[in-house]
Coordinates of C-alpha atoms in Angstrom, one line a residue:
M1270 CA -11.4 2.3 -12.5
Y1271 CA -12.7 3.1 -15.7
I1272 CA -13.5 6.1 -18.2
S1273 CA -17.4 5.3 -18.9
H1274 CA -17.6 8.2 -21.4
I1275 CA -15.6 10.6 -23.4
H1276 CA -16.5 13.8 -25.3
L1277 CA -14.2 15.8 -27.3
K1278 CA -14.8 19.1 -29.0
N1279 CA -12.1 20.7 -31.5
F1280 CA -9.6 18.5 -30.1
R1281 CA -6.8 17.6 -32.7
G1282 CA -8.9 16.5 -35.6
Y1283 CA -12.3 16.0 -34.0
H1284 CA -14.7 18.3 -34.7
S1285 CA -17.2 16.9 -32.1
L1286 CA -17.1 13.3 -30.7
S1287 CA -19.0 11.2 -27.9
L1288 CA -18.1 7.7 -27.0
D1289 CA -19.6 5.7 -24.3
F1290 CA -16.9 3.0 -23.0
T1291 CA -17.1 -0.2 -20.8
R1292 CA -14.5 -2.2 -19.0
G1293 CA -12.2 -4.7 -20.5
I1294 CA -10.6 -4.2 -24.2
N1295 CA -11.5 -1.2 -26.3
V1296 CA -9.8 -1.5 -29.9
F1297 CA -9.4 1.6 -32.2
T1298 CA -8.7 0.7 -35.7
G1299 CA -7.8 2.5 -39.1
V1300 CA -5.1 3.6 -41.3
N1301 CA -2.4 5.8 -39.8
A1302 CA -3.2 9.4 -39.3
S1303 CA -7.0 8.6 -39.2
G1304 CA -7.2 9.9 -35.4
K1305 CA -6.7 6.9 -33.4
T1306 CA -3.6 8.2 -31.3
N1307 CA -5.2 11.4 -31.1
L1308 CA -8.1 9.7 -29.2
L1309 CA -5.4 8.0 -26.8
E1310 CA -3.9 11.8 -26.4
A1311 CA -7.2 12.9 -25.1
I1312 CA -7.4 9.9 -22.5
H1313 CA -4.2 10.3 -21.4
Y1314 CA -4.7 13.9 -20.9
L1315 CA -7.2 13.2 -18.4
S1316 CA -4.5 11.8 -16.2
F1317 CA -1.5 14.3 -17.0
A1318 CA -3.2 17.3 -18.3
K1319 CA -0.5 17.1 -21.2
S1320 CA 0.2 15.0 -24.1
F1321 CA 2.3 12.3 -24.1
R1322 CA 3.7 13.2 -27.5
G1323 CA 5.5 16.3 -26.1
V1324 CA 3.6 19.0 -27.9
D1325 CA 2.4 22.3 -26.6
D1326 CA -1.2 22.5 -25.5
Q1327 CA -2.0 24.9 -28.3
Q1328 CA -1.1 21.7 -30.9
L1329 CA -4.2 20.1 -29.5
I1330 CA -6.8 22.8 -30.8
K1331 CA -8.3 21.8 -34.1
N1332 CA -7.0 24.1 -37.0
S1333 CA -8.9 27.6 -37.1
E1334 CA -10.5 26.8 -34.0
T1335 CA -10.0 28.7 -30.8
Q1336 CA -10.3 26.3 -28.0
A1337 CA -10.9 22.6 -27.5
V1338 CA -12.9 20.4 -25.0
I1339 CA -12.2 17.2 -23.1
N1340 CA -15.1 16.0 -21.0
A1341 CA -15.3 12.3 -19.4
V1342 CA -16.8 10.6 -16.6
V1343 CA -14.5 8.4 -14.7
V1344 CA -15.6 5.3 -12.5
T1345 CA -14.4 3.6 -9.6
N1346 CA -16.8 1.0 -7.8
T1347 CA -20.0 3.0 -7.5
N1348 CA -18.5 6.5 -7.7
Q1349 CA -18.7 8.8 -11.0
T1350 CA -16.1 12.0 -11.3
K1351 CA -16.8 14.2 -14.1
I1352 CA -13.6 16.0 -15.6
N1353 CA -14.1 18.8 -17.7
I1354 CA -11.2 20.6 -19.4
L1355 CA -11.0 23.5 -21.6
I1356 CA -7.9 24.4 -23.6
D1357 CA -7.5 27.8 -25.0
Q1358 CA -5.3 30.3 -26.0
N1359 CA -4.6 31.3 -22.3
G1360 CA -3.7 27.7 -21.1
K1361 CA -6.1 25.1 -19.7
K1362 CA -8.8 25.2 -16.9
I1363 CA -9.7 22.1 -15.4
Q1364 CA -12.6 21.1 -13.1
V1365 CA -13.6 17.8 -11.1
N1366 CA -17.4 17.8 -10.5
E1367 CA -17.7 21.2 -11.6
K1368 CA -15.1 22.4 -9.2
G1369 CA -11.4 23.7 -10.1
I1370 CA -8.4 21.7 -8.9
S1371 CA -5.4 23.6 -7.2
K1372 CA -2.6 21.1 -8.3
L1373 CA -2.6 19.3 -12.1
S1374 CA -1.2 16.5 -10.0
E1375 CA -4.7 15.9 -8.5
L1376 CA -5.8 14.3 -11.7
N1377 CA -3.6 11.4 -11.1
K1378 CA -5.5 10.6 -8.1
I1379 CA -8.8 10.4 -10.3
T1380 CA -7.7 9.1 -13.4
N1381 CA -4.6 6.9 -13.6
V1382 CA -3.4 6.2 -16.9
I1383 CA -0.4 4.0 -18.0
I1384 CA 0.6 4.6 -21.7
F1385 CA 2.5 2.6 -23.9
E1386 CA 3.6 4.3 -27.4
P1387 CA 6.0 3.1 -30.2
K1388 CA 9.3 5.0 -29.0
D1389 CA 9.1 3.2 -25.6
V1390 CA 10.8 0.0 -27.4
N1391 CA 13.5 2.0 -27.2
I1392 CA 13.5 2.9 -23.5
F1393 CA 16.4 0.5 -22.5
K1394 CA 19.0 1.7 -25.1
D1395 CA 17.6 5.7 -25.3
S1396 CA 18.9 8.4 -23.0
P1397 CA 18.9 7.7 -19.2
K1398 CA 16.4 10.7 -18.8
N1399 CA 13.8 8.4 -20.2
R1400 CA 14.4 6.0 -17.7
R1401 CA 14.3 8.6 -15.0
N1402 CA 11.0 10.0 -16.2
Y1403 CA 9.6 6.4 -16.3
L1404 CA 11.0 6.3 -12.3
D1405 CA 9.7 9.9 -11.8
I1406 CA 6.2 9.3 -13.0
N1407 CA 5.2 6.0 -11.5
I1408 CA 6.4 6.7 -8.0
S1409 CA 4.7 10.3 -8.0
K1410 CA 1.7 8.1 -8.7
L1411 CA 1.9 6.0 -5.7
N1412 CA 3.8 8.7 -3.4
P1413 CA 2.8 12.4 -3.9
I1414 CA 5.4 13.6 -1.7
Y1415 CA 8.0 12.2 -4.2
G1416 CA 6.6 14.9 -6.6
E1417 CA 7.4 17.6 -4.3
V1418 CA 11.0 16.6 -3.2
I1419 CA 11.6 16.3 -7.2
S1420 CA 10.6 19.8 -7.6
R1421 CA 13.2 21.0 -4.8
V1422 CA 15.6 19.2 -6.1
D1423 CA 15.4 20.6 -9.2
H1424 CA 15.3 24.0 -8.0
L1425 CA 18.1 23.8 -5.9
I1426 CA 20.0 22.0 -9.1
K1427 CA 19.1 25.0 -11.0
E1428 CA 20.3 27.4 -8.3
R1429 CA 23.4 25.7 -8.0
N1430 CA 23.9 26.0 -11.6
E1431 CA 23.3 29.4 -11.9
L1432 CA 25.9 29.7 -9.0
L1433 CA 28.7 28.2 -10.8
K1434 CA 28.2 30.2 -14.0
S1435 CA 29.0 33.4 -11.6
E1436 CA 32.3 35.0 -12.3
T1437 CA 33.2 34.8 -8.9
I1438 CA 31.8 32.1 -6.8
D1439 CA 30.5 32.3 -3.5
Q1440 CA 32.0 29.2 -1.9
T1441 CA 29.9 29.5 1.4
Q1442 CA 26.7 29.9 -0.8
L1443 CA 27.7 26.9 -2.7
S1444 CA 28.4 24.8 0.4
I1445 CA 25.0 25.4 1.6
L1446 CA 23.3 24.6 -1.7
T1447 CA 25.2 21.6 -2.0
D1448 CA 24.0 20.3 1.7
Q1449 CA 20.7 21.3 1.1
L1450 CA 20.8 19.2 -2.3
I1451 CA 22.5 16.3 -0.6
N1452 CA 19.7 16.2 2.0
E1453 CA 17.0 16.1 -0.7
E1454 CA 18.5 13.6 -2.7
K1455 CA 18.6 11.2 0.1
Q1456 CA 14.5 11.2 0.1
V1457 CA 14.8 10.8 -3.8
I1458 CA 17.2 7.7 -3.7
T1459 CA 15.1 5.8 -1.0
M1460 CA 12.0 6.3 -2.5
R1461 CA 13.5 5.0 -5.8
Q1462 CA 14.7 2.1 -4.4
E1463 CA 11.8 1.2 -2.3
F1464 CA 9.8 1.3 -5.9
V1465 CA 12.4 -0.5 -7.6
T1466 CA 12.0 -3.4 -4.9
K1467 CA 8.3 -3.4 -5.2
L1468 CA 8.5 -3.4 -8.9
N1469 CA 11.1 -6.3 -8.8
S1470 CA 8.1 -8.1 -6.9
V1471 CA 5.8 -8.6 -9.9
I1472 CA 7.9 -7.7 -12.9
S1473 CA 9.2 -11.4 -13.5
K1474 CA 5.5 -12.4 -13.2
V1475 CA 4.4 -10.1 -15.8
A1476 CA 7.0 -11.1 -18.1
Q1477 CA 6.4 -14.7 -18.0
A1478 CA 2.7 -14.3 -18.5
I1479 CA 3.6 -12.0 -21.9
T1480 CA 6.5 -14.0 -22.8
G1481 CA 5.7 -17.5 -22.4
D1482 CA 8.7 -18.4 -20.8
E1483 CA 10.4 -18.7 -17.2
S1484 CA 13.1 -15.9 -17.9
K1485 CA 14.0 -14.1 -14.8
V1486 CA 13.5 -10.2 -15.1
N1487 CA 14.7 -7.7 -12.6
I1488 CA 15.6 -3.9 -12.5
V1489 CA 18.9 -3.2 -11.3
Y1490 CA 19.0 0.4 -9.9
L1491 CA 22.1 2.4 -10.2
P1492 CA 22.2 5.6 -7.6
F1493 CA 24.8 8.2 -7.8
V1494 CA 26.1 7.2 -4.3
K1495 CA 25.1 4.4 -1.8
L1496 CA 23.1 4.8 1.0
D1497 CA 25.2 3.1 3.5
D1498 CA 26.9 6.1 5.2
Y1499 CA 25.0 8.4 2.4
E1500 CA 25.9 11.8 3.8
N1501 CA 29.8 11.2 3.7
N1502 CA 29.5 9.4 0.2
A1503 CA 27.9 12.4 -1.1
K1504 CA 29.9 15.1 0.1
K1505 CA 33.1 13.3 -0.9
L1506 CA 31.5 12.7 -4.3
Y1507 CA 30.4 16.2 -4.7
Q1508 CA 33.7 17.7 -3.3
D1509 CA 35.8 15.4 -6.1
N1510 CA 33.6 16.8 -8.8
L1511 CA 33.7 20.3 -7.8
E1512 CA 36.7 21.4 -10.0
N1513 CA 34.7 19.6 -13.1
D1514 CA 31.6 21.3 -12.1
I1515 CA 33.1 24.7 -11.9
K1516 CA 34.7 24.0 -15.3
R1517 CA 31.6 22.7 -16.8
K1518 CA 29.6 25.4 -15.1
A1519 CA 26.8 23.2 -14.4
T1520 CA 26.2 20.0 -11.7
N1521 CA 27.5 16.7 -12.9
V1522 CA 26.3 14.3 -10.0
G1523 CA 23.2 13.7 -8.4
V1524 CA 19.9 11.9 -8.8
H1525 CA 19.4 14.0 -12.1
R1526 CA 22.1 11.5 -13.3
E1527 CA 21.1 8.3 -12.1
D1528 CA 19.9 5.2 -14.4
F1529 CA 18.5 1.8 -13.8
N1530 CA 19.0 -1.5 -16.3
L1531 CA 16.5 -4.3 -16.8
M1532 CA 18.0 -7.6 -16.6
M1533 CA 16.7 -10.8 -18.1
N1534 CA 18.5 -13.9 -16.9
E1535 CA 21.2 -11.7 -15.3
Q1536 CA 22.1 -10.4 -18.6
N1537 CA 21.5 -6.3 -19.5
I1538 CA 18.8 -6.1 -22.1
A1539 CA 20.0 -3.1 -23.5
L1540 CA 23.2 -4.9 -24.6
N1541 CA 22.6 -8.4 -24.8
G1542 CA 18.7 -8.7 -26.1
S1543 CA 17.5 -8.7 -29.1
Q1544 CA 15.3 -6.3 -30.9
G1545 CA 12.2 -8.5 -29.9
E1546 CA 13.0 -8.9 -26.8
N1547 CA 13.5 -5.1 -26.2
R1548 CA 10.3 -4.6 -27.5
L1549 CA 8.5 -7.3 -25.1
M1550 CA 10.5 -5.9 -22.2
A1551 CA 9.6 -2.4 -22.9
I1552 CA 5.8 -3.6 -22.6
V1553 CA 6.5 -5.5 -19.4
L1554 CA 8.4 -2.6 -17.9
K1555 CA 5.0 -0.4 -18.9
L1556 CA 2.6 -2.6 -17.4
S1557 CA 4.3 -3.8 -14.2
P1558 CA 3.2 -0.8 -11.9
Y1559 CA -0.5 -1.8 -13.0
F1560 CA 0.2 -4.5 -9.9
L1561 CA 1.6 -2.2 -7.6
V1562 CA -1.8 -0.1 -7.0
S1563 CA -3.2 -2.1 -4.0
D1564 CA -6.7 -0.8 -4.2
K1565 CA -8.3 -2.8 -7.0
A1566 CA -11.4 -0.1 -7.5
N1567 CA -8.4 2.3 -8.5
H1568 CA -6.2 0.0 -10.9
P1569 CA -5.0 2.3 -13.8
I1570 CA -6.5 2.5 -17.2
V1571 CA -4.1 1.1 -19.7
A1572 CA -3.7 2.8 -23.3
L1573 CA -1.3 1.1 -25.9
D1574 CA -0.4 2.8 -29.1
D1575 CA 0.5 0.5 -31.8
V1576 CA 1.6 -2.5 -29.4
M1577 CA 0.7 -5.0 -31.5
S1578 CA 3.5 -4.0 -34.5
E1579 CA 6.2 -6.5 -35.0
L1580 CA 4.8 -9.0 -32.5
D1581 CA 4.5 -12.6 -33.9
N1582 CA 1.2 -14.3 -33.3
N1583 CA 2.0 -16.2 -30.5
H1584 CA 3.0 -13.1 -28.4
Q1585 CA 0.1 -10.9 -29.7
K1586 CA -2.2 -14.0 -27.9
K1587 CA -0.3 -14.1 -24.9
L1588 CA -0.5 -10.2 -24.7
I1589 CA -4.1 -10.2 -25.4
D1590 CA -4.9 -13.2 -22.8
F1591 CA -3.0 -10.9 -20.4
L1592 CA -4.7 -7.7 -21.0
R1593 CA -8.1 -9.4 -20.5
K1594 CA -7.4 -9.6 -17.0
L1595 CA -7.0 -5.7 -16.4
D1596 CA -9.8 -3.5 -16.0
Q1597 CA -9.8 -1.3 -19.0
V1598 CA -7.6 -1.4 -22.0
F1599 CA -7.4 0.8 -25.1
I1600 CA -5.5 -0.5 -28.2
T1601 CA -4.7 1.4 -31.3
A1602 CA -3.8 -0.6 -34.6
T1603 CA -4.3 -0.5 -38.4
N1604 CA -6.0 -3.8 -38.5
L1605 CA -6.9 -5.9 -35.3
Y1606 CA -9.6 -8.0 -34.1
I1607 CA -10.1 -9.2 -30.7
S1608 CA -13.1 -11.4 -29.7
Q1609 CA -15.1 -10.1 -26.8
S1610 CA -13.9 -6.4 -27.3
A1611 CA -15.3 -3.0 -28.2
I1612 CA -13.9 -2.1 -31.7
C1613 CA -14.3 1.2 -33.0
E1614 CA -13.2 1.8 -36.7
I1615 CA -11.9 5.2 -37.2
N1616 CA -11.5 6.9 -40.7
K1617 CA -10.5 10.9 -40.8
H1618 CA -11.8 11.4 -37.3
Q1619 CA -14.9 9.8 -37.8
I1620 CA -15.9 6.7 -35.7
I1621 CA -18.2 3.6 -36.5
R1622 CA -18.7 1.7 -33.1
R1623 CA -18.7 -2.2 -33.6
K1624 CA -20.3 -4.2 -30.5
K1625 CA -18.4 -6.8 -28.7

């Protein structure tokens, strides 16, 4: 898939912008705060209906304006899909081919965007929450049921936590909630394990292409209990942690506390990898799910914010050679020239388009 056209109105610093894109690599260059990342933000919004920078929708509306617009055309083979998004003080309205959508998750089926942002270089050393978020996003793209299960798990944990905060805890109700939670969590563990297995089938090849060496790379998933004899193991763990849960008034074990490690040559990258190796493996981790989409017509769009920063010339070249094989890529940089790519020079949210 690829985005053939995007139109922005009063989005971030853009008053009005219309751009046509083609397949292949598209480069956005310019000094910091010129509007490069804002453009990636709009592209990402077409997939997730939210900013990857974690800001509220209202902050996406240009100062002194009352609404922002993102319109785009997404192409898969010969099919064209029009996406119209309006953001105002009341929220957002999204139409696909002039019809409203019932769930925001429907956008992912139309526009699958892989995003890399500078803070991702710390994914292996940051909080486990960021790694779980990586799993949740990517599994939801491949299996819509996963998002529904995670939503039920979150709801049950919230209910259980509220009960744990009660002055007098209803042990029968607590037992019922715990059993329901254990049942839903089994599905999460199963799907996470299946995803990691698939990821491990491609991640070494991606790593070898980008790094240029023969390092073995794999993900080690760390479920809160093993699937062997799952129900008994989970019930025992919850029972063993009950006193601690009551003391802390929160659920302290479960899929919401899980993690994974990335191993390079059987060494944990977070503990033993250099800063450069962590950066390269973060890029590898983000790009690998591209190859888990079996339908080539629906391969994700890749958006990379400042990805070349701190990469030496050799690794920049290898990464660019790798990106040339993908359907559509957007890259931001202060100064970057890639032959046979479309280059947009951005200055104060004004764009000069250079031909390939």
